[in-house]
Tab-separated table of C-alpha atoms and ligand atoms in Angstrom:
chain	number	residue	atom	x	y	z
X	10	UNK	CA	-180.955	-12.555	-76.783
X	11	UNK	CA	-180.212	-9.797	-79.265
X	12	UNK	CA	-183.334	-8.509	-80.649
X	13	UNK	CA	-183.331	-7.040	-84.514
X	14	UNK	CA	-184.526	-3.660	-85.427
X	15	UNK	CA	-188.168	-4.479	-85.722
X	16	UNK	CA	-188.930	-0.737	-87.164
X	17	UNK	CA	-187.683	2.100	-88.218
X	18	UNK	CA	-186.996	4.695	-85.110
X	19	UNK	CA	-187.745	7.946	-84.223
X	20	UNK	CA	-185.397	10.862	-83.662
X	21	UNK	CA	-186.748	13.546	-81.328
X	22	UNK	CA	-185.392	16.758	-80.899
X	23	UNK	CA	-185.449	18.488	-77.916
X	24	UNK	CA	-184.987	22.423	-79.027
X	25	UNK	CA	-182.859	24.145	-76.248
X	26	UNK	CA	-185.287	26.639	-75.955
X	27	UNK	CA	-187.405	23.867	-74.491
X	28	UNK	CA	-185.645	22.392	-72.168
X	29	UNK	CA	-183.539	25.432	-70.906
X	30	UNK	CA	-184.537	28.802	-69.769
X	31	UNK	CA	-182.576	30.223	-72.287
X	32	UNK	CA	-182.552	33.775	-70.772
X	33	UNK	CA	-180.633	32.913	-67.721
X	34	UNK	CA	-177.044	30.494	-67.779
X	35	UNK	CA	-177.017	27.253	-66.786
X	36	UNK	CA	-180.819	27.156	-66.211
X	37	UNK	CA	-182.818	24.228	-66.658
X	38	UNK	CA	-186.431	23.982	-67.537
X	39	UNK	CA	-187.077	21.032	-64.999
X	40	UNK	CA	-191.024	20.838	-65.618
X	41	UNK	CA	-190.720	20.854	-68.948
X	42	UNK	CA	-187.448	17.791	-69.027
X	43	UNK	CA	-190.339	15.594	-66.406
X	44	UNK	CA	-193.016	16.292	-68.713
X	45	UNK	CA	-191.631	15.630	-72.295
X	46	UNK	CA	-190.096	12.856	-70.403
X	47	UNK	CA	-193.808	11.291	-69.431
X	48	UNK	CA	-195.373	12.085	-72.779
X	49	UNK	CA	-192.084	9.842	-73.908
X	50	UNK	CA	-192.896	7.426	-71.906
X	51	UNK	CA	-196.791	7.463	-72.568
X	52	UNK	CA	-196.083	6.808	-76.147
X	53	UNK	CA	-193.806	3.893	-75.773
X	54	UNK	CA	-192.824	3.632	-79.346
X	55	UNK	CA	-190.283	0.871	-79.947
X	56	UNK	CA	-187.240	3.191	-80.928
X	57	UNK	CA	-186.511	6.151	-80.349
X	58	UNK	CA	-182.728	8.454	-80.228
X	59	UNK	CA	-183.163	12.035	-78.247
X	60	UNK	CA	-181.150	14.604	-79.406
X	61	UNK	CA	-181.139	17.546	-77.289
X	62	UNK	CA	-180.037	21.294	-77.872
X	63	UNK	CA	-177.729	23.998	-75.753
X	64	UNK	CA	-180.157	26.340	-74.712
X	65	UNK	CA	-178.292	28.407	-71.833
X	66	UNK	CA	-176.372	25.833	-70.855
X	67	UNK	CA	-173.689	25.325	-74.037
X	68	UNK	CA	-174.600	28.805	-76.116
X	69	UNK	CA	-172.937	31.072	-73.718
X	70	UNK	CA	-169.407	29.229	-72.937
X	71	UNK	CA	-169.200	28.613	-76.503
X	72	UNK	CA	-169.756	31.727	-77.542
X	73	UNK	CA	-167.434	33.304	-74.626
X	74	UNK	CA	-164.587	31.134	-76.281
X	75	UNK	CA	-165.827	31.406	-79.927
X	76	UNK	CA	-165.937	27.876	-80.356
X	77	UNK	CA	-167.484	28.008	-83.247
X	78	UNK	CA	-164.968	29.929	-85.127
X	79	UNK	CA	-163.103	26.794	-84.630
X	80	UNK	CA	-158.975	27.017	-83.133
X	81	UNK	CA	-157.351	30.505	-82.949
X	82	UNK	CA	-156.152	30.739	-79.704
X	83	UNK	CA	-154.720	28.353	-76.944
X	84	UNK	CA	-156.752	29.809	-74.249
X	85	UNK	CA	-159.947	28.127	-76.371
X	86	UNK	CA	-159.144	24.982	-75.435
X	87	UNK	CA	-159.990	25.254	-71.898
X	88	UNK	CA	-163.147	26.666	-73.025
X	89	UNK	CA	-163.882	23.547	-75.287
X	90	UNK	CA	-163.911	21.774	-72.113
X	91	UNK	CA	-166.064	23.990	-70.468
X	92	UNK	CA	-168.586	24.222	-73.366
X	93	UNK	CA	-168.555	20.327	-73.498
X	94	UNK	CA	-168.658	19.792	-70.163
X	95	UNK	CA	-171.648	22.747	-69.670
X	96	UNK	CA	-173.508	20.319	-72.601
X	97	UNK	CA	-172.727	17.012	-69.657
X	98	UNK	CA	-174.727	18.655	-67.105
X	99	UNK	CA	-177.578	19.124	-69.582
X	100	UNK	CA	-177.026	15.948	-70.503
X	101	UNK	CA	-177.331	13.994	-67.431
X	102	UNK	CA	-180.355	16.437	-66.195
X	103	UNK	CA	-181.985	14.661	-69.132
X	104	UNK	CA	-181.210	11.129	-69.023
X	105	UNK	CA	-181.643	11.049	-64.902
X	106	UNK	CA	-185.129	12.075	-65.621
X	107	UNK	CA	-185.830	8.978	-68.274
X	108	UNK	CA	-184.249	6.402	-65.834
X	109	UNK	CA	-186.094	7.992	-63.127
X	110	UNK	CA	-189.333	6.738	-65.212
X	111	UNK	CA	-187.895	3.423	-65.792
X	112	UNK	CA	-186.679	4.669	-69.837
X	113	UNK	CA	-183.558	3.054	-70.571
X	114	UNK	CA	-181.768	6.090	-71.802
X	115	UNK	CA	-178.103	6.317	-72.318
X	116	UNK	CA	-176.218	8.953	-72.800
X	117	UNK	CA	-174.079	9.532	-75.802
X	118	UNK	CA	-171.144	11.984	-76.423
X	119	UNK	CA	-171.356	13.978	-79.705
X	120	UNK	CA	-167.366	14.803	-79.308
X	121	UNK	CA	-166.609	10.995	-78.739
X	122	UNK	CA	-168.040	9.619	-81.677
X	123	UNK	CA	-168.166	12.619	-84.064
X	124	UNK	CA	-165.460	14.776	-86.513
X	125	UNK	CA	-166.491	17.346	-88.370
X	126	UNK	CA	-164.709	18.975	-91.255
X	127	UNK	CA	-165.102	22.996	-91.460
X	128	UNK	CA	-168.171	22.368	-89.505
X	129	UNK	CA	-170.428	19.685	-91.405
X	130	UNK	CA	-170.126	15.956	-90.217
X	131	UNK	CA	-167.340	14.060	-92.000
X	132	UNK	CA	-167.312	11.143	-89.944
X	133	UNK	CA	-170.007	9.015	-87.364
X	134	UNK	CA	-169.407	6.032	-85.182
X	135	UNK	CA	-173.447	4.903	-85.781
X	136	UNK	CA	-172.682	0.801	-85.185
X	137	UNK	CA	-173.045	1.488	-81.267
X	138	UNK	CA	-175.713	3.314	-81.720
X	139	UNK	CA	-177.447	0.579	-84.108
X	140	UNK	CA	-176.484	-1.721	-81.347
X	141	UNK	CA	-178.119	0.119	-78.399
X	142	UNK	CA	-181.621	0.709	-80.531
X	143	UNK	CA	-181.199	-3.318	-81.101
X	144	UNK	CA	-181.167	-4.245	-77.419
X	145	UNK	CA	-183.468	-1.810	-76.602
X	146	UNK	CA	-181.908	1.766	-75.225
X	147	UNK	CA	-182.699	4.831	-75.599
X	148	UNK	CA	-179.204	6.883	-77.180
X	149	UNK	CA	-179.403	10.275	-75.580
X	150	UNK	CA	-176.746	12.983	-77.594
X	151	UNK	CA	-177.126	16.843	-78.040
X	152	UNK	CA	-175.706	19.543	-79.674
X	153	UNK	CA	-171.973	19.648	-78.705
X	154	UNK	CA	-168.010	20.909	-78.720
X	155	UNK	CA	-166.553	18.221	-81.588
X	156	UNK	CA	-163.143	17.714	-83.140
X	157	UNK	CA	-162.767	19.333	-86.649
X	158	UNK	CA	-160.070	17.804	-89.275
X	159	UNK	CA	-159.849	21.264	-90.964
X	160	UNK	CA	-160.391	23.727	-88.183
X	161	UNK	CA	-159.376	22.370	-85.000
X	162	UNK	CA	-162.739	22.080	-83.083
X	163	UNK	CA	-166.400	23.365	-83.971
X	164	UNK	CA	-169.805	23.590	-82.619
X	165	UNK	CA	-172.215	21.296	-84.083
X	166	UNK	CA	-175.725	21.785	-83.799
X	167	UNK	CA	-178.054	19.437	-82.495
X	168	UNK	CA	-180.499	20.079	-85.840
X	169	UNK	CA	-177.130	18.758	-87.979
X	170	UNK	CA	-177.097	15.848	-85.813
X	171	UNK	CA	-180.595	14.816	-85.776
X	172	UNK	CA	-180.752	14.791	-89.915
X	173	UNK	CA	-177.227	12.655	-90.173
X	174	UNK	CA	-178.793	10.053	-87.484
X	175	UNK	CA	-182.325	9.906	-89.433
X	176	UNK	CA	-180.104	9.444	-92.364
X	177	UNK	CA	-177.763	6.548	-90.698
X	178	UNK	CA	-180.318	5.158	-88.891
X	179	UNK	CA	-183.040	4.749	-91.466
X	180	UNK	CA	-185.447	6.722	-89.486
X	181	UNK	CA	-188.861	6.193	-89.699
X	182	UNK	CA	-189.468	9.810	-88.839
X	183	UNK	CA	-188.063	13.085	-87.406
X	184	UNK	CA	-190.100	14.909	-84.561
X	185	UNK	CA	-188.579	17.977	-83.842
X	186	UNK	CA	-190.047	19.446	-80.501
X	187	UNK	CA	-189.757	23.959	-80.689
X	188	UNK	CA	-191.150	26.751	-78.717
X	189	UNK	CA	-193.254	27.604	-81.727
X	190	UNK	CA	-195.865	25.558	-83.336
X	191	UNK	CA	-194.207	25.384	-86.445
X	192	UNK	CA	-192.429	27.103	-89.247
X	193	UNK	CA	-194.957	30.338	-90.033
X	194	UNK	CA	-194.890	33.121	-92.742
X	195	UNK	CA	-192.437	35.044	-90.894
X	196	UNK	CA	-191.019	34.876	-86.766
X	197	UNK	CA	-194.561	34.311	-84.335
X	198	UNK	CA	-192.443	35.557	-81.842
X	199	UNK	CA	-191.736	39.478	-83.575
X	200	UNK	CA	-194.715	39.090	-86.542
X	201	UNK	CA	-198.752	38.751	-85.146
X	202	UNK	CA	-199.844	38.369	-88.141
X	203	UNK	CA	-197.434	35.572	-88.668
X	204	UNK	CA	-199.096	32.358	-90.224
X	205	UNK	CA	-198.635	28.847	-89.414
X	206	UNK	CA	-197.491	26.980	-92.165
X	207	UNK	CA	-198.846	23.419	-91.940
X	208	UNK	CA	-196.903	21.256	-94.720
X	209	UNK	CA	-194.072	22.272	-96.638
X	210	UNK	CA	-192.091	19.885	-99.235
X	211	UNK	CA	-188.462	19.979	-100.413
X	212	UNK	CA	-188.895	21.632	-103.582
X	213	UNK	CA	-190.257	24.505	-101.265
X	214	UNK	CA	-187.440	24.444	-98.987
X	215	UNK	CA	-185.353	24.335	-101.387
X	216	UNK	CA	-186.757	28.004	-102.698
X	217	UNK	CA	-186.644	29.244	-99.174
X	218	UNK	CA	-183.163	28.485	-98.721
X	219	UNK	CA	-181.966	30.154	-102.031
X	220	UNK	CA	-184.775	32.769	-101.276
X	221	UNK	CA	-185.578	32.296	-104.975
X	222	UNK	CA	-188.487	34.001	-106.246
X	223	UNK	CA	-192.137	32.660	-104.678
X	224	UNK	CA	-190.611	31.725	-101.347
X	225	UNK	CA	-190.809	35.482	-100.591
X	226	UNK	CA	-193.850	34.812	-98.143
X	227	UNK	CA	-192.011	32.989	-96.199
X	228	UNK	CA	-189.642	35.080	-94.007
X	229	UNK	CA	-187.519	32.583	-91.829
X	230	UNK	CA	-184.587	33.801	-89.846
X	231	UNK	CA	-182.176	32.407	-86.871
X	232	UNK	CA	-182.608	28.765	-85.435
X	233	UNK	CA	-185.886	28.372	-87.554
X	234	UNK	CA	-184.259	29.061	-90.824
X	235	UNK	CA	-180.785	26.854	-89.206
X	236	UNK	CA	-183.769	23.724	-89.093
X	237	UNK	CA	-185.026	24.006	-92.424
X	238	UNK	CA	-181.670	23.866	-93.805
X	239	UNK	CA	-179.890	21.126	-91.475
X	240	UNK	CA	-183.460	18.692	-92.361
X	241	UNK	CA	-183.326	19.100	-96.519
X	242	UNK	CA	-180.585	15.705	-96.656
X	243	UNK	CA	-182.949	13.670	-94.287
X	244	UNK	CA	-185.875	15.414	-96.508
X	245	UNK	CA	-184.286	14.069	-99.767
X	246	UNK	CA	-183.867	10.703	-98.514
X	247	UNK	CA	-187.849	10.213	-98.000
X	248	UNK	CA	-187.713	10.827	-93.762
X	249	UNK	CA	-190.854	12.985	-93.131
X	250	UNK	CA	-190.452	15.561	-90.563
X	251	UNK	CA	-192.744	17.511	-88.266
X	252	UNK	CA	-191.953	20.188	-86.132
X	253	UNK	CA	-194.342	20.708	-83.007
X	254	UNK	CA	-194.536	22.925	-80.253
X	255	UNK	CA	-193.156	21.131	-77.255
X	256	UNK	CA	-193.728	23.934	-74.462
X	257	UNK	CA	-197.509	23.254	-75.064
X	258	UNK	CA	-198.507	19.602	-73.886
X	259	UNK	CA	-199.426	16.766	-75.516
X	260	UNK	CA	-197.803	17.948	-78.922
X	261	UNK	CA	-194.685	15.795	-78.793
X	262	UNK	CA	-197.340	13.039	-77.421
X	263	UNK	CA	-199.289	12.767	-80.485
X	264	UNK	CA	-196.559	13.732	-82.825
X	265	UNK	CA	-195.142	10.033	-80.848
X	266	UNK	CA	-198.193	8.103	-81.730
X	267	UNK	CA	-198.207	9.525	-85.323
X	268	UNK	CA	-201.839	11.375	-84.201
X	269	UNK	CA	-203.259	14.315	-85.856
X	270	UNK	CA	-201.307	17.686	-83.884
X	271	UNK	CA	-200.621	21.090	-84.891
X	272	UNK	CA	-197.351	21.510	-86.759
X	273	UNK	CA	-195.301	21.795	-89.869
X	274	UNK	CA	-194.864	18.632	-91.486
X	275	UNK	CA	-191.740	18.564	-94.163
X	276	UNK	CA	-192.107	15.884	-96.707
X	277	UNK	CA	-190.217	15.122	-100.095
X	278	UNK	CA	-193.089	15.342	-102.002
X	279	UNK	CA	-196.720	16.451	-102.454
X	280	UNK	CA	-198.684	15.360	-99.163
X	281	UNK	CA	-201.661	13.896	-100.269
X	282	UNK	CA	-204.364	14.237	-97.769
X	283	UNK	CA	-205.820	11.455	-95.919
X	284	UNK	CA	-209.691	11.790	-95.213
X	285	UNK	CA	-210.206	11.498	-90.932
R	10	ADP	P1	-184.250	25.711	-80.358
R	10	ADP	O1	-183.299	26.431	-79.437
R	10	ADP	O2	-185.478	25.228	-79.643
R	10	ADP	O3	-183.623	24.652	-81.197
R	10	ADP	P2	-184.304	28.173	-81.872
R	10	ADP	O4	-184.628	29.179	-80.826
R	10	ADP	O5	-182.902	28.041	-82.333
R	10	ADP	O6	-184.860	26.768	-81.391
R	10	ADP	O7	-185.224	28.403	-83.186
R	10	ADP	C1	-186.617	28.555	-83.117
R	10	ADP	C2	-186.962	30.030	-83.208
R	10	ADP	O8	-186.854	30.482	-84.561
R	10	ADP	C3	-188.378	30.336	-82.811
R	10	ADP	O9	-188.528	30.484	-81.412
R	10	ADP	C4	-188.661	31.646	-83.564
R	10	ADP	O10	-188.501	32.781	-82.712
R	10	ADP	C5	-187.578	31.701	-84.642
R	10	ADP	N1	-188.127	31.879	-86.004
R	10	ADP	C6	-187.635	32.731	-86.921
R	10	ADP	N2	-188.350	32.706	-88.062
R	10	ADP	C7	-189.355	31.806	-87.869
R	10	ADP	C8	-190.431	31.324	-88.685
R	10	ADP	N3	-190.626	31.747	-89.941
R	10	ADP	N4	-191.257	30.378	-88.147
R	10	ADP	C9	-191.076	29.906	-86.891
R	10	ADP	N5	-190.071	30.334	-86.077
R	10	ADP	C10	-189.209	31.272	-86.548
C-alpha cells in the first residue's frame, strides 16, 4: 500500500567540508559519513532528503575543466563527465553507508532530473521524488555537473538544491550540517574574536546580502555567505533553517529531533522565544 505524506520532511545538508577531507582529492571523511549516518538513523524522523556537497571529490575536476563557466571548449565535456562521475563515487560512499544501517536511501542524480538556466534552477523533476518520500525512501542527491539551456552545462551547488527541494517539497525544515557552528560576526576559522550568531531573520539577510547599512557587523565571505544567499527563497516561503556544526557530534542529532543545539537558526520573522 502507498502510504501519504504524513508530515512535512526534512532536508539535510551534508557540507562537503564534512564529509570530505577537503585538503586532499578524492578523500573521504569515512568516520564522519558512519557517524552522521547513525545520528540519522538514531533520530528516525519520518522524512527526510540528504543533499550532499563536493568537498574534494567534485571541486577540483570542476574547477580543472571550469565547469562552472559553463561550455567554451570541447575538451570540457570530458571533464563534465569526470566532475559528475567524481560526485558518483561520493555519492555511493554515502548511500552504501545508510543501507549498511538498514536506511533506505536512494540515490538521486542532480544532472538527470535537473536544467539550469545561466546557473539558477529552471526546471525539477520533484514527482519521483514526492513518490519515494511517500513509500518511504530516503532521496540521496548532491551538488553536481547539470545541463544549462543558456550556457551549455553549469555547476550547481548543493545549498541551491537544498532551498528549491524545501521549496517543492513543502519542507518542514532545513538542517544544514557545516564545519562551523553557525554563521558568526565574521569567518571563526581567520577571526577569534568571531561571534556566533544564534538567530537571524530574512529582513537581516536580506541587509547582509546587499551589505546595506547595519549588516556591517556581520562579515560573511565564501561558502558561508553562498548559504545565506541560496536559503533567502526557502526563508521567504516560511521553511525555518538551522545551520549546525556537523564535525562535532550529536549536533545534526538534536537538530533531527528538533532539540535545543548550538546553531544559527534563519527564520522569516521575529523568533519569539520559548521558555525551557
Ligand atoms: P561546505 O563545504 O561544508 O558546504 P563551505 O566551506 O563552503 O561549507 O562554507 C563554510 C565556511 O564558510 C566555513 O568553514 C567558514 O570558514 C566560512 N565562513 C566565512 N564567513 C563566515 C561567517 N561569517 N560565519 C561562518 N562561517 C564563515
Amino acid at each position: 500500500m502507498v502510504r501519504g505524506l504524513s508530515s512535512k520532511p526534512i532536508v539535510l545538508k551534508l557540507g562537503g567540508s564534512v564529509i570530505t577531507n577537503k585538503e586532499k582529492p578524492l578523500t573521504p571523511n569515512l568516520p564522519a559519513i558512519q557517524r552522521l549516518t547513525e545520528e540519522i538513523l538514531r533520530a528516525n524522523v519520518a522524512l527526510i532528503v540528504l543533499v550532499h556537497g563536493g568537498g574534494s571529490f567534485g571541486h577540483p575536476i570542476a574547477e580543472q575543466f571550469r565547469i562552472m563557466e559553463g561550455y567554451k571548449d570541447p575538451l570540457q565535456i570530458l571533464g563534465f563527465s569526470k566532475t559528475h562521475q567524481a560526485m558518483t563515487k561520493l555519492n555511493k560512499l554515502i548511500v552504501d553507508s545508510l543501507i549498511n544501517h538498514n536506511i533506505p536511501a536512494i540515490a538521486v542524480q542532480p544532472s538527470s532530473c535537473v536544467v539550469t538556466k545561466a546557473g539558477r534552477i529552471k526546471s525539477m523533476q520533484e514527482r519521483p521524488l514526492k513518490k519515494m518520500l511517500e513509500m518511504g525512501f530516503v532521496p540521496v542527491l548532491y551538488g553536481d555537473a547539470v545541463l544549462d539551456s543558456e550556457i551549455g552545462f553549469a555547476i550547481l551547488s548543493g545549498d541551491q538544491l537544498v532551498s528549491s527541494l524545501a521549496i517543492k517539497l513543502n519542507a518542514d525544515r532545513i538542517i544544514i550540517g557545516a564545519d562551523v557552528n553557525g554563521l558568526y560576526t565574521a569567518d571563526p576559522k581567520t577571526n577569534p574574536s568571531a561571534r556566533l550568531i544564534q538567530h537571524i531573520t530574512l529582513e537581516e539577510l536580506r541587509k547582509l546580502e546587499n551589505k546595506i547599512e547595519g549588516s556591517k557587523v556581520i562579515d560573511v565571505t565564501g561558502g558561508m555567505f553562498g548559504k545565506m544567499f541560496e536559503l533567502m527563497p526557502a526563508i521567504k516561503h516560511g521553511i525555518r533553517a538551522i545551520i549546525v556544526n556537523a564535525i562535532k557530534p550529536n549536533r545534526v542529532y538534536k537538530a533531527l529531533k528538533d532539540e535545543k543545539v548550538v546553531g544559527t537558526i534563519i527564520e522569516k520573522d521575529e523568533i519569539i522565544e520559548q521558555p525551557n
